[in-house]
Short mmCIF file of C-alpha atoms in Angstrom, two decimals:
data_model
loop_
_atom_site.label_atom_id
_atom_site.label_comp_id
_atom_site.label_asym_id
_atom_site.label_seq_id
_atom_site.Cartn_x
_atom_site.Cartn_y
_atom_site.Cartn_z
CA UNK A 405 0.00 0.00 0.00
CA UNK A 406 1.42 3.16 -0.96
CA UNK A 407 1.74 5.97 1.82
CA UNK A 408 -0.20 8.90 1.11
CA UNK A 409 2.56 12.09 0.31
CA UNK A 410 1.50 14.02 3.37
CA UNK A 411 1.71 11.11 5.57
CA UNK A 412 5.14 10.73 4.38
CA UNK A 413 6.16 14.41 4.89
CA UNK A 414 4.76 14.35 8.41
CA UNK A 415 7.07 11.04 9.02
CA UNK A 416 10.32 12.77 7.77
CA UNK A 417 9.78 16.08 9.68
CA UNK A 418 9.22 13.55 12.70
CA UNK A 419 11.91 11.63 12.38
CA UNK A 420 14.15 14.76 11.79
CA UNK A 421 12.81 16.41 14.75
CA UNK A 422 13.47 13.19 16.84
CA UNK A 423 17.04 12.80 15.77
CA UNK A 424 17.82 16.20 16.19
CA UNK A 425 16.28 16.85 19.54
CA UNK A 426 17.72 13.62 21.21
CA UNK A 427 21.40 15.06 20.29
CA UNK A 428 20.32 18.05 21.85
CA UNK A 429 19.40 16.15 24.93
CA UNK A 430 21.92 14.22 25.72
CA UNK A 431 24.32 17.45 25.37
CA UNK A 432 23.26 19.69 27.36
CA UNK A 433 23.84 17.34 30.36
CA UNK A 434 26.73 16.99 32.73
CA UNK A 435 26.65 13.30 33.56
CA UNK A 436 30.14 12.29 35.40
CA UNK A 437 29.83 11.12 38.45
CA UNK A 438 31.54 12.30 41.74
CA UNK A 439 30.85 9.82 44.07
CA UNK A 440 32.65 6.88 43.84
CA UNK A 441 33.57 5.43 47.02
CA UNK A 442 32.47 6.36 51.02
CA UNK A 443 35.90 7.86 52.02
CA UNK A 444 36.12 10.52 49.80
CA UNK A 445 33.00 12.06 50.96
CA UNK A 446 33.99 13.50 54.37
CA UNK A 447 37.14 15.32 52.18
CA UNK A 448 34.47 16.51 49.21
CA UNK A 449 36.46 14.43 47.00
CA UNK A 450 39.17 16.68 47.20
CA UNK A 451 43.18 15.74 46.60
CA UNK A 452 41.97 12.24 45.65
CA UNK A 453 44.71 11.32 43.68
CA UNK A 454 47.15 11.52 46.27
CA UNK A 455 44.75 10.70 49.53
CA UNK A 456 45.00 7.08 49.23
CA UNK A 457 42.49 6.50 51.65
CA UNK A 458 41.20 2.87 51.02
CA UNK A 459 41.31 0.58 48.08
CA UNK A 460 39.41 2.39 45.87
CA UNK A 461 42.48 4.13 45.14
CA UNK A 462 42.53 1.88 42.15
CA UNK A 463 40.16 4.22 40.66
CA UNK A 464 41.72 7.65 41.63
CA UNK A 465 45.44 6.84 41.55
CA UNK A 466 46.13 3.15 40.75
CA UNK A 467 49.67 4.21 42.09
CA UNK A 468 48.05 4.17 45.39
CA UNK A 469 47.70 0.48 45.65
CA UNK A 470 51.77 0.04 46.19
CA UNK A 471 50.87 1.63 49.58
CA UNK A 472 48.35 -0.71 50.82
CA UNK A 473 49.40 -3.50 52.73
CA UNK A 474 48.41 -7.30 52.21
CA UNK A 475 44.82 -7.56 51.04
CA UNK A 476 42.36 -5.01 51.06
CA UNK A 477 38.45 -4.06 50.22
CA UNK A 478 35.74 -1.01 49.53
CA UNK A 479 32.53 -1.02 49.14
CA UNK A 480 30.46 1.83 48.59
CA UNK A 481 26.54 2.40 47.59
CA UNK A 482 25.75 6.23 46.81
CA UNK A 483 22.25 7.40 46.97
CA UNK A 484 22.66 10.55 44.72
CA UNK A 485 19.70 12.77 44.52
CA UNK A 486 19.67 15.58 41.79
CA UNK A 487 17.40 18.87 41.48
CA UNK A 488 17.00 19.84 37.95
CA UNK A 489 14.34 22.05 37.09
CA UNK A 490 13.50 24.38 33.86
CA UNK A 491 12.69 28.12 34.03
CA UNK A 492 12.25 30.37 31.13
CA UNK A 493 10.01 32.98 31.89
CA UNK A 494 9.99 35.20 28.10
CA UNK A 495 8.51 31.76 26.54
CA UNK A 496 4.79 31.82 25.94
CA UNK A 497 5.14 28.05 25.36
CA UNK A 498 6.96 27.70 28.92
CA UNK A 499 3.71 29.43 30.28
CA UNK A 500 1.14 27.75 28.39
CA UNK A 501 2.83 24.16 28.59
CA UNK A 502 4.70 24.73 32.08
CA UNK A 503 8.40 23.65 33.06
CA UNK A 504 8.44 20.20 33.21
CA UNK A 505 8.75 19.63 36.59
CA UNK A 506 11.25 18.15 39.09
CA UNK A 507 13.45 16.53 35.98
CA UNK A 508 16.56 15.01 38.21
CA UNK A 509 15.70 11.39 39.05
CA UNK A 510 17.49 9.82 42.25
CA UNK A 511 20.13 6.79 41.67
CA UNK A 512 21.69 4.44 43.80
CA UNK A 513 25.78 4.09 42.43
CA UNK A 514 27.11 1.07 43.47
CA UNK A 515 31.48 0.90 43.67
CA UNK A 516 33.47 -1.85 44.95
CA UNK A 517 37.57 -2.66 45.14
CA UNK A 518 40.24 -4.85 45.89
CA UNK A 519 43.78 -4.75 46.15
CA UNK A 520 46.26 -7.15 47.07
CA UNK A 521 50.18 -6.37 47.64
CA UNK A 522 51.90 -9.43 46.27
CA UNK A 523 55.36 -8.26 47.83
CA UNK A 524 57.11 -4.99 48.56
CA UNK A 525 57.32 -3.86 45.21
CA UNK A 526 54.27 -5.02 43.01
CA UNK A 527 50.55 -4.74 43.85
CA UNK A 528 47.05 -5.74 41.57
CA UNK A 529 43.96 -3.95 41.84
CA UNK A 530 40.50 -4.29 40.93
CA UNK A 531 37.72 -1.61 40.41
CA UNK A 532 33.88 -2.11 39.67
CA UNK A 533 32.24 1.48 39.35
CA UNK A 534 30.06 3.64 37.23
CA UNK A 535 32.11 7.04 36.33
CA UNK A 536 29.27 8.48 33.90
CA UNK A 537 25.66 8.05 34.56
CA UNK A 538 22.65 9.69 36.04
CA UNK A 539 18.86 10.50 34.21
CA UNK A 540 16.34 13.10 33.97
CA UNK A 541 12.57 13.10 33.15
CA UNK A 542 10.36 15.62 32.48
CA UNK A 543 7.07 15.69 32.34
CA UNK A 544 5.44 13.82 29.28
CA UNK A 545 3.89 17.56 28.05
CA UNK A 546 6.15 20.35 28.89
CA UNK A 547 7.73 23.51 27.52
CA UNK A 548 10.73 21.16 26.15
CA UNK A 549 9.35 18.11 25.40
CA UNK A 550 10.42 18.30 21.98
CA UNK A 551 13.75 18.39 23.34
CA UNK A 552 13.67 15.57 26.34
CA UNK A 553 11.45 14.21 28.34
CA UNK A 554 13.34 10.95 29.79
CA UNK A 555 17.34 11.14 29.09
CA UNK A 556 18.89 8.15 30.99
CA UNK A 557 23.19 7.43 30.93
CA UNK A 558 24.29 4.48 32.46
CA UNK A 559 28.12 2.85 32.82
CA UNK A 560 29.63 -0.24 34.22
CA UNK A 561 33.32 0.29 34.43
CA UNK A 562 35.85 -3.08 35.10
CA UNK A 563 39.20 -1.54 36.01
CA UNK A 564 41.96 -4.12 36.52
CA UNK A 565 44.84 -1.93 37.76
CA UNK A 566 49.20 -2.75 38.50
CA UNK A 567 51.35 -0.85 41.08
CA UNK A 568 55.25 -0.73 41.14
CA UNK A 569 57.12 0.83 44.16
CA UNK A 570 60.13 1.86 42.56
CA UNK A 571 61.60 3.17 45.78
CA UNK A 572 60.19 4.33 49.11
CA UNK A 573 59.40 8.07 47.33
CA UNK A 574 58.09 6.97 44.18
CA UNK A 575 55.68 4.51 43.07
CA UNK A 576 53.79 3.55 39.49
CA UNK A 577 50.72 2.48 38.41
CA UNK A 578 48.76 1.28 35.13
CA UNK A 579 45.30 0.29 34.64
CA UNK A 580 42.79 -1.13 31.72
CA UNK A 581 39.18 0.36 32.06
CA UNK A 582 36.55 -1.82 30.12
CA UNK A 583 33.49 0.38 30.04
CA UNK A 584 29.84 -0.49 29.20
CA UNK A 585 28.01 2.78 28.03
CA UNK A 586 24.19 2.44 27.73
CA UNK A 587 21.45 5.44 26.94
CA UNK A 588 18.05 6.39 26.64
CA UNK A 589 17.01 8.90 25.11
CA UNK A 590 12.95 10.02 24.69
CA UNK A 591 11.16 13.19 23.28
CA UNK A 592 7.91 14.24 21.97
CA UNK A 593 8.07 13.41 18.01
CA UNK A 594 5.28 16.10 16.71
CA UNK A 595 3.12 18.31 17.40
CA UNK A 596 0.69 16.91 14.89
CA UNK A 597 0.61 13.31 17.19
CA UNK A 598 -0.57 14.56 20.51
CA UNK A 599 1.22 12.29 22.79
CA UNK A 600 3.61 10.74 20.12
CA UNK A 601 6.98 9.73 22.30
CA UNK A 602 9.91 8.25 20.43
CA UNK A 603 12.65 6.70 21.88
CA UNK A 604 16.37 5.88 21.10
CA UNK A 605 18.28 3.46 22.96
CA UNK A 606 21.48 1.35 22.34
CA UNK A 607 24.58 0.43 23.97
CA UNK A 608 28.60 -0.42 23.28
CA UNK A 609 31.58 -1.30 24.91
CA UNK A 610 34.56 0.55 24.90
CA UNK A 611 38.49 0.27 26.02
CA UNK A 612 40.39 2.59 27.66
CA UNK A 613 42.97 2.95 30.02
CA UNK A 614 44.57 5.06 33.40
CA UNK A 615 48.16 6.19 34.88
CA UNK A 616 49.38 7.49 37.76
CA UNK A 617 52.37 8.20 39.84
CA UNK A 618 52.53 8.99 43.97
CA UNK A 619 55.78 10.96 45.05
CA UNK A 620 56.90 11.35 48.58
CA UNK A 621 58.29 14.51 49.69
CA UNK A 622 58.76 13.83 53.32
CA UNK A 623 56.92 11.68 55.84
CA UNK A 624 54.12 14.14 55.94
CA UNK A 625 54.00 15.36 52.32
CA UNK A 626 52.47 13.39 48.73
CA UNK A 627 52.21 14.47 45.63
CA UNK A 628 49.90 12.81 43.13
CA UNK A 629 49.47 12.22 39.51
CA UNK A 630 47.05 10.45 37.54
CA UNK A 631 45.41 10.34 34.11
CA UNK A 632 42.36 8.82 32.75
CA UNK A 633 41.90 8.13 28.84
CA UNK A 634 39.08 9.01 26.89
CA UNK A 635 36.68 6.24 25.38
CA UNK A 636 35.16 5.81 22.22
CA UNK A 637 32.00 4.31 21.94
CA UNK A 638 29.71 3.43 18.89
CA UNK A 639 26.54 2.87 20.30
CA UNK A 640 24.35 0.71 18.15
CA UNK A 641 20.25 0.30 19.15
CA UNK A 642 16.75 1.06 18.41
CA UNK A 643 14.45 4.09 17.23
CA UNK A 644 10.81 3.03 18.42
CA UNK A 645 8.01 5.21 18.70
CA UNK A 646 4.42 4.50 21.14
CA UNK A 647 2.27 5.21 17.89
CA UNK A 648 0.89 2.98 15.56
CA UNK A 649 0.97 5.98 13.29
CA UNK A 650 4.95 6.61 13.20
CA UNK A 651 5.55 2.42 12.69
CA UNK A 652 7.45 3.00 9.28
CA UNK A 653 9.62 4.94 11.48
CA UNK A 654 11.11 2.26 13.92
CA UNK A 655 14.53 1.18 12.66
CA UNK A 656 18.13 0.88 13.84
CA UNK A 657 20.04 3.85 14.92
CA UNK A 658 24.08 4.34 15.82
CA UNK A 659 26.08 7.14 17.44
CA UNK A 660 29.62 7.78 18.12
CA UNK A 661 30.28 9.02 21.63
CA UNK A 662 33.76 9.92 22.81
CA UNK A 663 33.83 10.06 27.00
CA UNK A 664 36.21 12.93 27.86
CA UNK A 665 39.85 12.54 29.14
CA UNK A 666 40.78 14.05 32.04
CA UNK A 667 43.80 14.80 34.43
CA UNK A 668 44.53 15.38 38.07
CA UNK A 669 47.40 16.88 40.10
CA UNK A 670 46.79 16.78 43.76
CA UNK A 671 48.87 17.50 47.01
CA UNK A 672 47.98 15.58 50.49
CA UNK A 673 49.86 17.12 54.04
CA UNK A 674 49.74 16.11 57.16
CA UNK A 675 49.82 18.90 59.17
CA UNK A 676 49.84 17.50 62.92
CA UNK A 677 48.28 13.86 64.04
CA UNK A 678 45.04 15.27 63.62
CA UNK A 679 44.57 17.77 60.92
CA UNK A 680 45.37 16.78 56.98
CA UNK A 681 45.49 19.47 54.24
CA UNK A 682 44.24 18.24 50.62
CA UNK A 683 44.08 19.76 47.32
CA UNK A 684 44.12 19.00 43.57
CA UNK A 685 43.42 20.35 40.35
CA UNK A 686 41.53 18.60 37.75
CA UNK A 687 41.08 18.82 33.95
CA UNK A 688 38.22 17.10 31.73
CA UNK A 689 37.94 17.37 28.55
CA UNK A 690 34.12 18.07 28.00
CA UNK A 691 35.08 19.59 24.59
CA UNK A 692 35.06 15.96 23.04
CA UNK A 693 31.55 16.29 23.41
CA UNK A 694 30.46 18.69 21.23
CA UNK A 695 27.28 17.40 19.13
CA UNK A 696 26.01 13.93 19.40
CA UNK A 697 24.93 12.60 15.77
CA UNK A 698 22.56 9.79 15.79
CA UNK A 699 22.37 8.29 12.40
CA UNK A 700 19.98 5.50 10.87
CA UNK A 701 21.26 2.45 10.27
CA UNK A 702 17.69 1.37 8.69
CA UNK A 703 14.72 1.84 7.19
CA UNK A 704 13.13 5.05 5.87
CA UNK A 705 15.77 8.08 5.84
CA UNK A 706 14.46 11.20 8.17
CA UNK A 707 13.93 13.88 5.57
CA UNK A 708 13.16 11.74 2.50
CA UNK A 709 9.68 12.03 0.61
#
């Protein structure tokens, strides 16, 4: 049966609009996460690199693990509880449609680690996190619902990680970070469909890897260095929409995603037996981020007629 002309119009401006908005989404939003063990919280996760307060060091600082004795654990669960919320008051659709509501969804982020010294100078480490994640979800009719209503990042990061103590100042370490990257991404599809949702989701796994080096200046004085790669990711799903009206639309969609890079210096001191001074500074590089292009795979092409 042959689709009528307008029909077919009205698909391609949808699918366009679909495409273009779920980019948009997924954007906008700053989605690494902080928390990733229980120790760092009572320092505000500052000078982490160089703290070395528990195993999860093999996340931080995989240097750190050449300072833990025999064999060691952490486990952490994070209840993380965002406020995101949408004000524009010069829009006459923000006022007619209203702001969407509470968007920021709570999340439990599980972490765990081990580390075991096999002798004075070499250590293994293992990390289980989630580095990038969080969601957001709007109301189904809002002022941007042709932008986002439910925007969901999740990550499962294995991090096997090697120490080397090259002497009692200096110590070494290299990980491998395999990294599970999985999104959802939903908006409103037209304004023709009252109610019309379409939804992208997919997922990929992606190799990376992370450095760092500890440096003692004194028994009360460390100095800490550690990197963290960026990961590429081609993220292979599904376009689906909840209308019967959009079905020629539902095909296969991919997207390359590149996770940022980022660096840390950070300096721990031990002032007196009860006082310890912490402080780093730490680069990401958001700019790999800068559009996210989802692209059919199949079925009809969004802007043919």
């Amino acid at each position: 049966m042959k689709r009528p002309r307008s029909q077919k119009k009205l698909l391609a401006a949808t699918l366009g609009t679909l495409l273009a908005a779920l980019g948009a989404s997924a954007y906008g939003s700053g989605f690494q996460i902080q928390e990733q063990n229980a120790s760092g919280l009572g320092l505000a996760y500052s000078g982490m690199a160089a703290a070395v307060q528990d195993a999860s060091t093999v996340f931080w600082n995989p240097a750190g693990t050449a300072l833990l004795p025999g064999i060691q654990g952490a486990v952490a669960l994070n209840y993380i509880m965002p406020s995101t919320k949408y004000a524009d008051s010069g829009a006459s659709t923000y006022a007619l449609l209203g702001n969407g509501g509470q968007g920021g969804e709570n999340a439990l982020v599980p972490a765990m680690y081990g580390t075991w010294m096999i002798n004075p100078q070499w250590s293994v480490g293992l990390g289980i996190n989630a580095p990038y994640g969080l969601a957001t979800e709007w109301d189904a009719r809002w002022a941007g619902q042709f932008h986002a209503v439910r925007s969901e990042i999740k990550t499962l990061n294995i991090n096997p990680t090697v120490a080397f103590k090259v002497n009692s100042n200096v110590s070494l370490g290299l990980g491998l970070s395999y990294q599970r990257l999985e999104a959802e991404l939903t908006n409103a599809t037209s304004p023709l469909i009252p109610g019309s949702i379409g939804r992208v989701k997919g997922d990929d796994w992606a190799l990376g890897w992370n450095v760092g080096a500890l440096f003692n200046l004194g028994p009360d004085t460390r100095i800490g260095l550690t990197y963290r790669s960026s990961q590429r990711y081609t993220v292979e799903g599904d376009l689906t929409f909840n209308t019967a009206l959009l079905a020629a639309g539902v095909g296969t969609i991919k997207a390359d995603i590149k996770l940022p890079q980022n660096f840390s210096v950070a300096v721990s001191h031990q002032l007196n037996p009860r006082i310890r001074l912490l402080a780093d500074w730490t680069w990401t590089g958001w700019n790999s981020i800068q559009t996210l292009n989802v692209q059919r795979t199949s079925g009809p092409l969004a802007g043919t007629n």
